[in-house]
Short mmCIF file of C-alpha atoms in Angstrom, two decimals:
data_model
loop_
_atom_site.label_atom_id
_atom_site.label_comp_id
_atom_site.label_asym_id
_atom_site.label_seq_id
_atom_site.Cartn_x
_atom_site.Cartn_y
_atom_site.Cartn_z
CA MET A 230 -208.61 -162.26 12.31
CA ALA A 231 -205.26 -162.44 10.90
CA THR A 232 -202.77 -159.35 10.95
CA ILE A 233 -200.00 -158.79 8.71
CA PRO A 234 -197.50 -156.20 10.46
CA SER A 235 -196.91 -153.90 7.47
CA HIS A 236 -193.77 -152.26 9.13
CA LYS A 237 -191.93 -155.41 7.98
CA HIS A 238 -193.12 -155.02 4.40
CA LEU A 239 -194.18 -151.66 3.54
CA LEU A 240 -191.61 -148.75 3.84
CA ALA A 241 -194.35 -146.43 5.24
CA THR A 242 -194.78 -147.43 9.09
CA ASN A 243 -197.69 -147.81 11.44
CA HIS A 244 -199.92 -149.32 8.55
CA LYS A 245 -202.13 -152.06 9.48
CA ILE A 246 -203.46 -154.36 6.78
CA SER A 247 -206.11 -156.77 8.07
CA LEU A 248 -207.84 -159.56 6.50
CA THR A 249 -210.83 -161.20 7.66
CA GLY A 250 -211.67 -164.88 7.38
CA ASN A 251 -213.09 -164.31 3.94
CA THR A 252 -210.40 -163.66 1.83
CA SER A 253 -212.47 -161.83 -0.70
CA PHE A 254 -212.73 -158.92 1.60
CA TYR A 255 -210.10 -157.01 3.26
CA LYS A 256 -209.61 -153.65 4.98
CA ILE A 257 -206.69 -151.14 4.97
CA ASN A 258 -206.29 -148.54 7.37
CA PHE A 259 -203.75 -145.76 6.50
CA PRO A 260 -202.52 -142.88 8.82
CA ALA A 261 -203.21 -139.49 8.01
CA LYS A 262 -199.61 -138.74 7.92
CA PRO A 263 -196.91 -141.51 7.71
CA ARG A 264 -193.82 -140.94 9.92
CA VAL A 265 -190.82 -141.54 7.45
CA THR A 266 -188.46 -141.28 10.17
CA SER A 267 -189.25 -144.57 11.45
CA THR A 268 -188.82 -146.27 8.11
CA ARG A 269 -187.74 -149.88 7.98
CA ALA A 270 -186.53 -151.89 5.26
CA LEU A 271 -185.44 -155.75 5.14
CA SER A 272 -183.25 -157.58 2.82
CA ARG A 273 -184.33 -158.90 -0.62
CA THR A 274 -184.62 -162.57 0.91
CA ASN A 275 -187.11 -161.54 3.49
CA GLU A 276 -189.50 -159.05 2.10
CA SER A 277 -190.14 -159.95 -1.55
CA SER A 278 -193.08 -162.07 -1.44
CA LEU A 279 -195.25 -160.51 1.28
CA SER A 280 -194.36 -157.04 0.02
CA ALA A 281 -195.67 -158.11 -3.28
CA VAL A 282 -198.89 -159.65 -1.86
CA ILE A 283 -199.36 -156.04 -0.23
CA SER A 284 -198.48 -154.03 -3.25
CA ARG A 285 -201.02 -156.09 -5.06
CA LEU A 286 -203.95 -155.74 -2.60
CA GLU A 287 -203.16 -151.71 -2.44
CA ARG A 288 -203.31 -151.56 -6.40
CA GLU A 289 -206.44 -153.53 -6.41
CA ARG A 290 -208.16 -151.10 -3.83
CA ARG A 291 -207.24 -148.06 -5.85
CA GLU A 292 -208.45 -149.49 -8.99
CA ARG A 293 -211.88 -150.33 -7.54
CA GLN A 294 -212.14 -146.87 -6.10
CA GLY A 295 -211.14 -145.38 -9.52
CA LEU A 296 -207.96 -143.62 -7.85
CA THR A 297 -204.36 -143.22 -8.85
CA ASP A 298 -201.41 -142.45 -6.80
CA GLU A 299 -201.30 -139.02 -7.74
CA ALA A 300 -205.14 -138.47 -7.13
CA GLU A 301 -204.40 -139.69 -3.65
CA GLY A 302 -201.36 -137.77 -3.25
CA LEU A 303 -199.61 -140.86 -2.08
CA GLY A 304 -196.94 -140.78 -4.41
CA GLU A 305 -193.57 -142.74 -3.67
CA ARG A 306 -194.24 -143.13 0.05
CA TRP A 307 -196.27 -146.24 -0.57
CA MET A 308 -193.54 -148.11 -2.69
CA THR A 309 -192.23 -151.23 -1.21
CA ALA A 310 -188.61 -152.15 -1.32
CA GLU A 311 -189.11 -154.14 -4.42
CA ASP A 312 -190.71 -150.99 -6.03
CA ILE A 313 -187.73 -149.04 -5.52
CA ARG A 314 -185.48 -151.69 -6.76
CA ARG A 315 -187.50 -151.98 -9.89
CA ARG A 316 -187.44 -148.18 -10.31
CA ASP A 317 -183.67 -148.18 -9.90
CA LYS A 318 -183.33 -151.04 -12.63
CA THR A 319 -185.23 -149.07 -14.89
CA SER A 320 -183.31 -145.77 -14.49
CA GLU A 321 -180.24 -147.70 -14.64
CA GLU A 322 -181.24 -149.35 -17.93
CA LYS A 323 -182.03 -146.01 -19.23
CA GLY A 324 -178.65 -144.61 -18.36
CA LYS A 325 -176.33 -147.38 -19.14
CA LEU A 326 -172.70 -147.04 -17.94
CA ILE A 327 -171.40 -147.42 -21.32
CA ASP A 328 -173.20 -144.10 -22.48
CA THR A 329 -172.75 -141.96 -19.39
CA TRP A 330 -169.33 -143.08 -17.99
CA ARG A 331 -167.84 -139.71 -18.32
CA LYS A 332 -170.63 -138.12 -15.85
CA ILE A 333 -170.15 -140.96 -13.67
CA GLN A 334 -166.46 -140.42 -13.82
CA GLY A 335 -167.03 -136.94 -12.38
CA GLU A 336 -166.97 -134.72 -15.59
CA ASP A 337 -169.51 -132.23 -14.09
CA ASP A 338 -168.55 -132.91 -10.54
CA TRP A 339 -171.41 -135.43 -10.10
CA ALA A 340 -173.71 -132.74 -10.42
CA GLY A 341 -177.36 -133.92 -10.04
CA LEU A 342 -176.03 -137.66 -9.60
CA MET A 343 -176.07 -137.70 -5.66
CA GLU A 344 -179.61 -136.11 -4.79
CA PRO A 345 -181.24 -138.33 -5.44
CA MET A 346 -178.71 -141.11 -5.75
CA ASP A 347 -178.05 -142.09 -9.43
CA PRO A 348 -178.28 -145.91 -9.56
CA VAL A 349 -175.53 -146.07 -11.96
CA LEU A 350 -173.27 -144.03 -9.79
CA ARG A 351 -174.22 -145.94 -6.70
CA SER A 352 -173.16 -149.30 -8.73
CA GLU A 353 -170.01 -147.87 -9.60
CA LEU A 354 -169.16 -146.60 -5.94
CA ILE A 355 -169.80 -149.88 -4.86
CA ARG A 356 -167.78 -151.66 -7.71
CA TYR A 357 -164.69 -149.67 -7.07
CA GLY A 358 -165.12 -149.98 -3.11
CA GLU A 359 -165.02 -153.74 -3.66
CA MET A 360 -161.73 -153.36 -5.62
CA ALA A 361 -160.45 -151.54 -2.50
CA GLN A 362 -161.81 -154.13 -0.08
CA ALA A 363 -160.04 -156.90 -2.19
CA CYS A 364 -157.02 -155.55 -0.90
CA TYR A 365 -157.90 -156.18 2.72
CA ASP A 366 -159.49 -159.64 1.84
CA ALA A 367 -156.05 -160.58 0.07
CA PHE A 368 -153.79 -159.44 2.73
CA ASP A 369 -151.84 -161.59 4.92
CA PHE A 370 -152.37 -160.01 8.59
CA ASP A 371 -150.97 -163.09 10.40
CA PRO A 372 -147.70 -162.36 12.39
CA ALA A 373 -147.50 -166.19 12.74
CA SER A 374 -147.12 -166.45 8.94
CA LYS A 375 -143.68 -165.88 7.40
CA TYR A 376 -145.59 -164.11 4.52
CA CYS A 377 -147.25 -161.59 6.93
CA GLY A 378 -147.41 -158.25 5.04
CA SER A 379 -147.93 -159.79 1.74
CA SER A 380 -150.77 -160.67 -0.45
CA ARG A 381 -152.14 -164.24 -0.08
CA PHE A 382 -152.89 -164.55 -3.73
CA SER A 383 -150.77 -164.50 -6.82
CA ARG A 384 -151.24 -161.52 -9.15
CA LEU A 385 -152.69 -163.65 -12.02
CA GLU A 386 -155.12 -165.58 -9.75
CA PHE A 387 -155.97 -162.64 -7.70
CA PHE A 388 -159.76 -161.99 -8.64
CA ASP A 389 -160.34 -165.51 -9.18
CA SER A 390 -159.19 -166.44 -5.62
CA LEU A 391 -161.20 -163.87 -4.15
CA GLY A 392 -164.52 -164.97 -5.74
CA MET A 393 -164.28 -162.01 -8.27
CA SER A 394 -163.95 -163.74 -11.63
CA GLY A 395 -166.76 -161.75 -12.94
CA SER A 396 -164.88 -158.41 -12.41
CA GLY A 397 -163.67 -157.92 -15.80
CA TYR A 398 -160.33 -156.74 -14.77
CA GLU A 399 -156.81 -158.38 -14.77
CA VAL A 400 -154.10 -157.41 -12.34
CA ALA A 401 -151.24 -155.82 -14.20
CA ARG A 402 -148.92 -155.02 -11.40
CA TYR A 403 -148.40 -155.38 -7.45
CA LEU A 404 -147.47 -152.55 -5.46
CA TYR A 405 -145.24 -152.50 -2.56
CA ALA A 406 -143.58 -149.98 -0.05
CA THR A 407 -140.86 -149.85 2.49
CA SER A 408 -142.03 -150.37 6.14
CA ASN A 409 -138.89 -148.43 7.30
CA ILE A 410 -140.90 -145.41 8.05
CA ASN A 411 -142.72 -144.13 11.08
CA LEU A 412 -146.23 -145.66 10.66
CA PRO A 413 -145.74 -148.69 12.92
CA ASN A 414 -149.47 -149.16 13.49
CA PHE A 415 -149.96 -149.47 9.79
CA PHE A 416 -147.55 -152.06 8.54
CA SER A 417 -147.83 -155.76 9.45
CA LYS A 418 -144.74 -157.95 10.09
CA SER A 419 -144.10 -161.56 10.73
CA ARG A 420 -142.67 -162.72 14.12
CA TRP A 421 -140.50 -165.11 12.35
CA SER A 422 -136.68 -164.60 11.39
CA LYS A 423 -137.04 -166.10 7.86
CA VAL A 424 -139.58 -164.17 6.11
CA TRP A 425 -140.52 -163.29 2.58
CA SER A 426 -139.22 -159.42 3.19
CA LYS A 427 -138.32 -157.77 6.26
CA ASN A 428 -138.75 -154.37 4.87
CA ALA A 429 -141.70 -154.41 2.58
CA ASN A 430 -145.53 -154.59 2.83
CA TRP A 431 -147.84 -155.28 -0.09
CA MET A 432 -149.72 -152.05 -0.73
CA GLY A 433 -152.23 -152.86 -3.47
CA TYR A 434 -152.18 -153.40 -7.12
CA VAL A 435 -152.89 -151.85 -10.66
CA ALA A 436 -155.47 -153.61 -12.99
CA VAL A 437 -156.91 -153.00 -16.34
CA SER A 438 -160.20 -153.96 -17.86
CA ASP A 439 -160.52 -156.86 -20.31
CA ASP A 440 -161.48 -156.35 -23.83
CA GLU A 441 -165.06 -157.72 -23.33
CA THR A 442 -165.65 -155.43 -20.16
CA SER A 443 -164.24 -152.44 -21.88
CA ARG A 444 -166.20 -152.81 -25.02
CA ASN A 445 -169.72 -153.80 -23.63
CA ARG A 446 -169.98 -152.71 -20.18
CA LEU A 447 -167.53 -149.88 -19.43
CA GLY A 448 -167.55 -147.92 -22.72
CA ARG A 449 -163.84 -147.38 -22.39
CA ARG A 450 -160.57 -149.11 -21.30
CA ASP A 451 -160.23 -148.46 -17.49
CA ILE A 452 -156.88 -148.67 -15.72
CA ALA A 453 -157.92 -149.13 -11.85
CA ILE A 454 -155.46 -148.45 -9.01
CA ALA A 455 -156.36 -149.76 -5.53
CA TRP A 456 -154.43 -149.02 -2.48
CA ARG A 457 -154.68 -151.04 0.77
CA GLY A 458 -155.69 -149.20 3.88
CA THR A 459 -156.50 -150.05 7.49
CA VAL A 460 -159.65 -152.41 8.55
CA THR A 461 -160.08 -151.36 12.10
CA LYS A 462 -156.83 -150.44 13.56
CA LEU A 463 -157.04 -146.64 13.93
CA GLU A 464 -153.84 -146.16 15.82
CA TRP A 465 -152.04 -145.09 12.70
CA ILE A 466 -153.63 -141.68 12.98
CA ALA A 467 -151.71 -141.00 16.16
CA ASP A 468 -148.40 -141.78 14.18
CA LEU A 469 -149.10 -139.01 11.77
CA LYS A 470 -146.82 -136.12 12.39
CA ASP A 471 -149.61 -133.93 11.40
CA TYR A 472 -147.08 -131.68 9.65
CA LEU A 473 -147.48 -130.39 5.99
CA LYS A 474 -144.53 -130.58 3.72
CA PRO A 475 -143.91 -129.37 0.17
CA VAL A 476 -144.34 -132.27 -2.45
CA SER A 477 -141.30 -130.78 -4.08
CA GLU A 478 -138.99 -131.81 -1.30
CA ASN A 479 -139.62 -135.56 -2.03
CA LYS A 480 -138.91 -135.05 -5.62
CA ILE A 481 -142.32 -134.74 -6.92
CA ARG A 482 -142.51 -132.29 -9.81
CA CYS A 483 -144.62 -129.47 -8.93
CA PRO A 484 -144.32 -125.76 -10.25
CA ASP A 485 -145.44 -124.31 -6.87
CA PRO A 486 -143.74 -125.06 -3.66
CA ALA A 487 -146.78 -124.06 -1.75
CA VAL A 488 -148.26 -127.37 -2.78
CA LYS A 489 -148.11 -129.34 0.50
CA VAL A 490 -149.40 -132.47 1.84
CA GLU A 491 -148.98 -134.52 5.19
CA SER A 492 -145.42 -135.51 5.53
CA GLY A 493 -146.27 -139.21 6.49
CA PHE A 494 -148.32 -139.90 3.43
CA LEU A 495 -145.70 -138.23 1.29
CA ASP A 496 -142.81 -140.54 2.76
CA LEU A 497 -144.64 -143.66 2.53
CA TYR A 498 -145.60 -142.81 -0.94
CA THR A 499 -141.80 -141.84 -2.17
CA ASP A 500 -139.38 -143.67 0.06
CA LYS A 501 -137.70 -146.92 -0.73
CA ASP A 502 -135.08 -149.39 0.19
CA THR A 503 -132.43 -150.45 -2.19
CA SER A 504 -131.60 -153.28 -0.12
CA CYS A 505 -135.19 -155.03 -0.75
CA LYS A 506 -135.90 -156.60 -4.00
CA PHE A 507 -139.70 -155.51 -3.47
CA ALA A 508 -139.16 -152.07 -2.05
CA LYS A 509 -136.08 -151.24 -4.12
CA PHE A 510 -138.44 -149.00 -6.17
CA SER A 511 -140.74 -146.57 -4.26
CA ALA A 512 -144.40 -146.80 -4.44
CA ARG A 513 -144.50 -143.64 -6.62
CA GLU A 514 -141.90 -145.29 -9.17
CA GLN A 515 -143.86 -148.45 -9.54
CA ILE A 516 -147.18 -146.64 -10.15
CA LEU A 517 -146.00 -143.92 -12.62
CA ALA A 518 -143.93 -146.53 -14.41
CA GLU A 519 -147.06 -149.13 -15.00
CA VAL A 520 -149.46 -146.32 -15.82
CA LYS A 521 -147.01 -145.26 -18.33
CA ARG A 522 -146.63 -148.68 -19.62
CA LEU A 523 -150.59 -149.19 -19.83
CA VAL A 524 -151.38 -146.03 -21.25
CA GLU A 525 -148.63 -146.63 -23.90
CA THR A 526 -150.17 -150.11 -24.61
CA TYR A 527 -153.83 -149.31 -24.96
CA ASP A 528 -153.38 -145.57 -26.16
CA ASP A 529 -155.31 -145.29 -29.38
CA GLU A 530 -156.50 -148.93 -29.79
CA ASP A 531 -158.76 -147.62 -32.51
CA GLU A 532 -160.38 -144.06 -33.37
CA ASP A 533 -163.43 -144.59 -31.17
CA SER A 534 -161.70 -145.95 -28.24
CA ASP A 535 -161.24 -144.24 -24.67
CA LEU A 536 -159.16 -144.56 -21.66
CA SER A 537 -159.81 -143.70 -18.00
CA ILE A 538 -157.58 -143.80 -14.96
CA THR A 539 -159.64 -144.64 -11.53
CA VAL A 540 -157.68 -144.74 -8.28
CA THR A 541 -159.47 -146.16 -5.33
CA GLY A 542 -158.72 -146.67 -1.59
CA HIS A 543 -159.94 -146.86 2.09
CA SER A 544 -158.65 -145.25 5.01
CA LEU A 545 -154.84 -144.34 4.65
CA GLY A 546 -155.11 -146.08 1.24
CA GLY A 547 -157.67 -143.24 0.24
CA ALA A 548 -154.70 -140.72 1.00
CA LEU A 549 -152.42 -142.52 -1.22
CA ALA A 550 -155.24 -142.71 -3.80
CA ILE A 551 -155.62 -138.91 -3.82
CA LEU A 552 -151.58 -138.32 -3.85
CA SER A 553 -150.89 -140.75 -6.58
CA ALA A 554 -153.67 -139.59 -8.83
CA TYR A 555 -152.14 -136.18 -8.17
CA ASP A 556 -148.83 -137.25 -9.33
CA ILE A 557 -150.08 -139.07 -12.26
CA ALA A 558 -151.79 -135.78 -13.63
CA GLU A 559 -148.86 -133.62 -12.51
CA MET A 560 -146.49 -135.88 -14.49
CA GLY A 561 -148.64 -135.61 -17.45
CA LEU A 562 -149.29 -139.35 -17.79
CA ASN A 563 -153.17 -138.72 -18.46
CA ARG A 564 -152.37 -137.77 -21.96
CA SER A 565 -152.33 -139.73 -24.94
CA LYS A 566 -149.77 -139.46 -27.84
CA SER A 567 -152.31 -137.37 -29.85
CA GLY A 568 -152.64 -135.02 -26.68
CA LYS A 569 -155.95 -136.20 -25.64
CA VAL A 570 -156.79 -135.82 -21.94
CA ILE A 571 -157.41 -139.37 -20.08
CA PRO A 572 -159.79 -138.56 -17.31
CA VAL A 573 -158.39 -139.25 -13.83
CA THR A 574 -160.86 -139.91 -11.03
CA VAL A 575 -160.55 -140.79 -7.53
CA LEU A 576 -163.04 -142.68 -5.31
CA THR A 577 -161.97 -143.09 -1.75
CA TYR A 578 -164.02 -144.36 1.30
CA GLY A 579 -163.44 -143.15 4.86
CA GLY A 580 -160.21 -141.28 3.70
CA PRO A 581 -158.45 -138.63 5.93
CA ARG A 582 -157.47 -135.26 4.68
CA VAL A 583 -154.03 -135.03 2.47
CA GLY A 584 -152.91 -131.52 1.81
CA ASN A 585 -153.51 -127.85 2.18
CA VAL A 586 -155.62 -125.16 0.30
CA ARG A 587 -152.82 -124.92 -2.25
CA PHE A 588 -152.99 -128.95 -2.97
CA LYS A 589 -156.77 -128.79 -3.38
CA GLU A 590 -156.50 -125.88 -5.76
CA ARG A 591 -153.73 -127.51 -7.73
CA MET A 592 -155.71 -130.90 -8.08
CA GLU A 593 -158.79 -128.97 -9.71
CA GLU A 594 -156.32 -127.11 -11.96
CA LEU A 595 -155.08 -130.41 -13.31
CA GLY A 596 -158.67 -131.78 -13.73
CA VAL A 597 -158.34 -134.58 -11.21
CA LYS A 598 -161.92 -135.49 -9.92
CA VAL A 599 -162.55 -136.75 -6.35
CA MET A 600 -165.25 -138.41 -4.69
CA ARG A 601 -165.08 -139.02 -0.95
CA VAL A 602 -167.64 -141.24 0.66
CA VAL A 603 -167.71 -141.00 4.36
CA ASN A 604 -169.64 -142.02 7.41
CA VAL A 605 -170.39 -139.17 9.36
CA HIS A 606 -169.53 -140.70 12.47
CA ASP A 607 -166.18 -141.82 11.29
CA MET A 608 -163.15 -139.89 12.77
CA VAL A 609 -160.50 -140.68 10.19
CA PRO A 610 -162.12 -138.15 7.45
CA LYS A 611 -161.87 -135.43 10.18
CA SER A 612 -158.22 -135.92 10.55
CA PRO A 613 -155.48 -134.33 10.25
CA GLY A 614 -156.19 -130.72 10.68
CA LEU A 615 -158.81 -131.13 13.42
CA PHE A 616 -159.37 -127.19 13.96
CA LEU A 617 -157.69 -125.72 10.94
CA ASN A 618 -159.56 -127.16 8.04
CA GLU A 619 -162.13 -126.33 5.19
CA SER A 620 -164.89 -125.72 7.65
CA ALA A 621 -163.15 -122.94 9.54
CA PRO A 622 -163.96 -119.18 8.62
CA HIS A 623 -162.54 -118.40 5.28
CA ALA A 624 -160.62 -115.14 6.95
CA LEU A 625 -158.93 -117.60 9.41
CA MET A 626 -157.86 -119.94 6.82
CA LYS A 627 -156.36 -117.17 4.83
CA ILE A 628 -154.55 -116.00 7.88
CA ALA A 629 -153.29 -119.48 8.69
CA GLU A 630 -152.81 -121.01 5.24
CA GLY A 631 -148.94 -120.96 5.51
CA LEU A 632 -148.93 -122.92 8.92
CA PRO A 633 -147.96 -126.68 8.63
CA TRP A 634 -151.10 -128.06 10.01
CA CYS A 635 -153.81 -126.18 8.07
CA TYR A 636 -155.42 -129.00 5.97
CA CYS A 637 -158.18 -129.01 3.29
CA HIS A 638 -160.14 -131.91 1.96
CA VAL A 639 -160.39 -132.18 -1.93
CA GLY A 640 -163.40 -132.99 -4.27
CA GLU A 641 -167.06 -133.78 -3.43
CA GLU A 642 -168.28 -135.59 -0.45
CA LEU A 643 -171.09 -138.08 -0.14
CA ALA A 644 -171.82 -138.42 3.46
CA LEU A 645 -173.57 -141.36 4.85
CA ASP A 646 -175.02 -142.10 8.45
CA HIS A 647 -174.99 -145.84 9.61
CA GLN A 648 -177.84 -145.06 12.08
CA ASN A 649 -180.26 -144.94 9.07
CA SER A 650 -179.57 -148.59 8.43
CA PRO A 651 -182.13 -150.97 10.21
CA PHE A 652 -179.24 -153.43 9.92
CA LEU A 653 -176.57 -152.05 11.90
CA LYS A 654 -176.02 -151.16 15.65
CA PRO A 655 -176.87 -147.60 16.27
CA SER A 656 -174.03 -147.04 18.78
CA VAL A 657 -170.85 -145.33 17.43
CA ASP A 658 -167.94 -147.44 17.74
CA LEU A 659 -165.04 -145.85 16.16
CA SER A 660 -163.75 -148.97 14.45
CA ASN A 661 -167.13 -149.95 13.11
CA ALA A 662 -167.80 -146.48 11.88
CA HIS A 663 -164.59 -146.77 9.72
CA ASN A 664 -165.51 -150.26 8.45
CA LEU A 665 -165.33 -150.28 4.58
CA GLU A 666 -167.77 -153.33 4.19
CA ALA A 667 -170.29 -151.12 6.20
CA THR A 668 -169.78 -148.25 4.05
CA LEU A 669 -170.62 -150.29 1.01
CA HIS A 670 -173.71 -151.51 2.71
CA LEU A 671 -174.71 -147.85 3.48
CA LEU A 672 -174.04 -146.96 -0.22
CA ASP A 673 -176.32 -149.93 -1.40
CA GLY A 674 -179.24 -148.41 0.84
CA TYR A 675 -178.57 -144.79 0.03
CA HIS A 676 -181.20 -142.95 -2.38
CA GLY A 677 -180.60 -139.36 -1.45
CA LYS A 678 -181.03 -137.03 1.76
CA GLY A 679 -184.23 -137.81 3.70
CA GLU A 680 -184.92 -140.77 1.57
CA ARG A 681 -185.64 -144.23 3.14
CA PHE A 682 -182.85 -146.97 3.59
CA VAL A 683 -183.67 -149.67 0.89
CA LEU A 684 -180.98 -152.01 -0.23
CA SER A 685 -180.83 -151.45 -4.16
CA SER A 686 -178.97 -154.58 -5.20
CA GLY A 687 -179.70 -157.00 -2.48
CA ARG A 688 -176.03 -156.90 -1.54
CA ASP A 689 -175.50 -159.43 1.25
CA HIS A 690 -175.40 -157.43 4.68
CA ALA A 691 -173.69 -160.35 6.27
CA LEU A 692 -170.48 -159.10 4.70
CA VAL A 693 -170.51 -156.25 7.17
CA ASN A 694 -169.62 -158.64 9.99
CA LYS A 695 -166.70 -160.01 7.88
CA ALA A 696 -164.16 -158.31 10.18
CA SER A 697 -166.39 -156.50 12.64
CA ASP A 698 -169.03 -156.77 14.93
CA PHE A 699 -171.69 -154.19 13.72
CA LEU A 700 -174.63 -156.01 12.76
CA LYS A 701 -177.70 -156.14 15.17
CA GLU A 702 -177.91 -159.27 17.25
CA HIS A 703 -181.52 -160.68 16.07
CA LEU A 704 -179.75 -161.15 12.49
CA GLN A 705 -177.49 -163.84 14.07
CA ILE A 706 -174.31 -163.08 11.86
CA PRO A 707 -171.47 -164.11 13.89
CA PRO A 708 -168.90 -161.26 14.22
CA PHE A 709 -165.58 -161.58 12.58
CA TRP A 710 -166.51 -164.54 10.71
CA ARG A 711 -163.77 -164.57 7.67
CA GLN A 712 -161.10 -167.01 8.49
CA ASP A 713 -158.41 -168.30 6.31
CA ALA A 714 -158.48 -172.06 5.80
CA ASN A 715 -156.10 -173.80 8.19
CA LYS A 716 -154.25 -170.47 8.30
CA GLY A 717 -152.61 -171.17 4.94
CA MET A 718 -151.37 -174.60 5.95
CA VAL A 719 -151.67 -177.32 3.30
CA ARG A 720 -150.59 -180.87 2.89
CA ASN A 721 -147.57 -181.65 0.68
CA SER A 722 -147.00 -184.91 -1.26
CA GLU A 723 -145.89 -186.66 1.93
CA GLY A 724 -148.80 -185.76 3.77
CA ARG A 725 -147.19 -183.08 6.16
CA TRP A 726 -148.82 -180.00 6.99
CA ILE A 727 -146.58 -176.98 5.69
CA GLN A 728 -146.94 -173.47 4.66
CA ALA A 729 -147.05 -173.49 1.17
CA GLU A 730 -144.71 -171.11 -1.00
CA ARG A 731 -146.43 -168.30 -2.21
CA LEU A 732 -144.75 -165.59 -4.04
CA ARG A 733 -144.13 -166.22 -7.59
CA SER A 734 -142.04 -164.42 -10.27
CA GLU A 735 -144.88 -162.65 -11.63
CA ASP A 736 -145.54 -160.73 -8.40
CA HIS A 737 -142.19 -159.40 -8.56
CA HIS A 738 -141.13 -155.88 -10.36
CA SER A 739 -141.36 -156.03 -14.23
CA PRO A 740 -137.89 -156.23 -15.91
CA ASP A 741 -138.97 -152.97 -17.96
CA ILE A 742 -139.50 -150.92 -15.09
CA HIS A 743 -136.04 -149.19 -15.48
CA HIS A 744 -136.99 -148.47 -19.02
CA HIS A 745 -140.01 -146.44 -18.21
CA LEU A 746 -138.31 -144.81 -15.15
CA SER A 747 -135.49 -143.59 -17.56
CA GLN A 748 -137.80 -142.26 -19.79
CA LEU A 749 -139.64 -140.32 -16.80
CA ARG A 750 -136.15 -139.28 -15.73
CA LEU A 751 -136.57 -140.39 -12.29
CA ASP A 752 -133.92 -141.57 -10.20
CA HIS A 753 -133.72 -145.28 -9.66
CA PRO A 754 -131.58 -148.09 -8.69
CA SER A 755 -128.90 -149.66 -11.39
#
């Protein structure tokens, strides 16, 4: 007698499906009460064929006995992974992004979209997460490279170079920040004396959706801002002064001096080095000037056109995403010439707390929508403000709200748990719990609280080990497998190996940045 172990193919466990030598007869034994807690799910490539056979056998048995799922009280618990993916695809087709984008962008604070997980929202969270991940994949971390701290790819070839040619976006501007602030564990520097820049690091990019994507997929023109964070080094948390500072002290226009954010984040966002051609404008000035230019370019393309501004980032990049989105709204850059409000949405992954309670309230007053995706085992979202935060009793927070270390998260939280994934090691390694690729893997398998883990899109789980050692050993995926070809060395026309020139004129600041900054009445170098 041959036995097919159903725990590899059916999502309800401890079921045995036995087939006798006569294939016209089979017997299926079902437990009285399935244990959902021991649910298993495999990737699309492993389970599709056998799960389809098992589903067909179960369907035929019910038909012969004149039973339905409802009559048996089985419901969804007998669905295979492929059944769930098919269900999600049907739901996604019914609620196409082009028709529902405002809700997906948080118009109603994502009410009813997370429990159970809306497939369109999940898809968008993964898509913007991949835009944040692109900052890591493009960044040169190698201290033996004279371009350490820069993007490995030109702005005009950014998505193509990363294998994301189908993203539907074009990079409009690169973002840089001065490395002369007290965050030594965040910035990367070359060990050579002759380098691309001694005082700057590449921080991310501003992109805009192309015509076809805007019309046929998104339902609007989207301005996307992606901030670079930290892959695994968590030492930068210790660098934080953990001291709240009024945003107005760094010349951010704010009517309320009680609005405060962590001083390190604020300095990183607003500081500049006029002696450096890449950091002579602060990251803030670069962002505001480019958003202003793009809004003016695409404002009122036609009567039915819409614009959106979406800011994303992981880790420290998530903090910068929240701070820059607040600034855009505070400056009124999310308004068209006709006065129509352009929605501003922030999607962060493993991001820390940024400001105090009054900062949270001001974000809400400005209408900025924030979704924070976190792994419950990640320590970064619990910092700063380890003791005085939104979880403390209201009376205590009221007493302590004036203190410079009383923090509060903003927006909605989507909490995931890597121990629910059958692909990942259950042990809690702090750097693994903070890994962005792992978070995107968890998103792909999340269907709601208490729901079984099933990969919806079949996103390759091998991506988790791109820069970590998080996948279970039996999957046989090498840890830290992503490597740059020849460490960027290429052969020149004479056959000699050299490090090719990388930075091009289009990667520098646009000449019109002075014009836009002057219109915004911001200080800038002459």
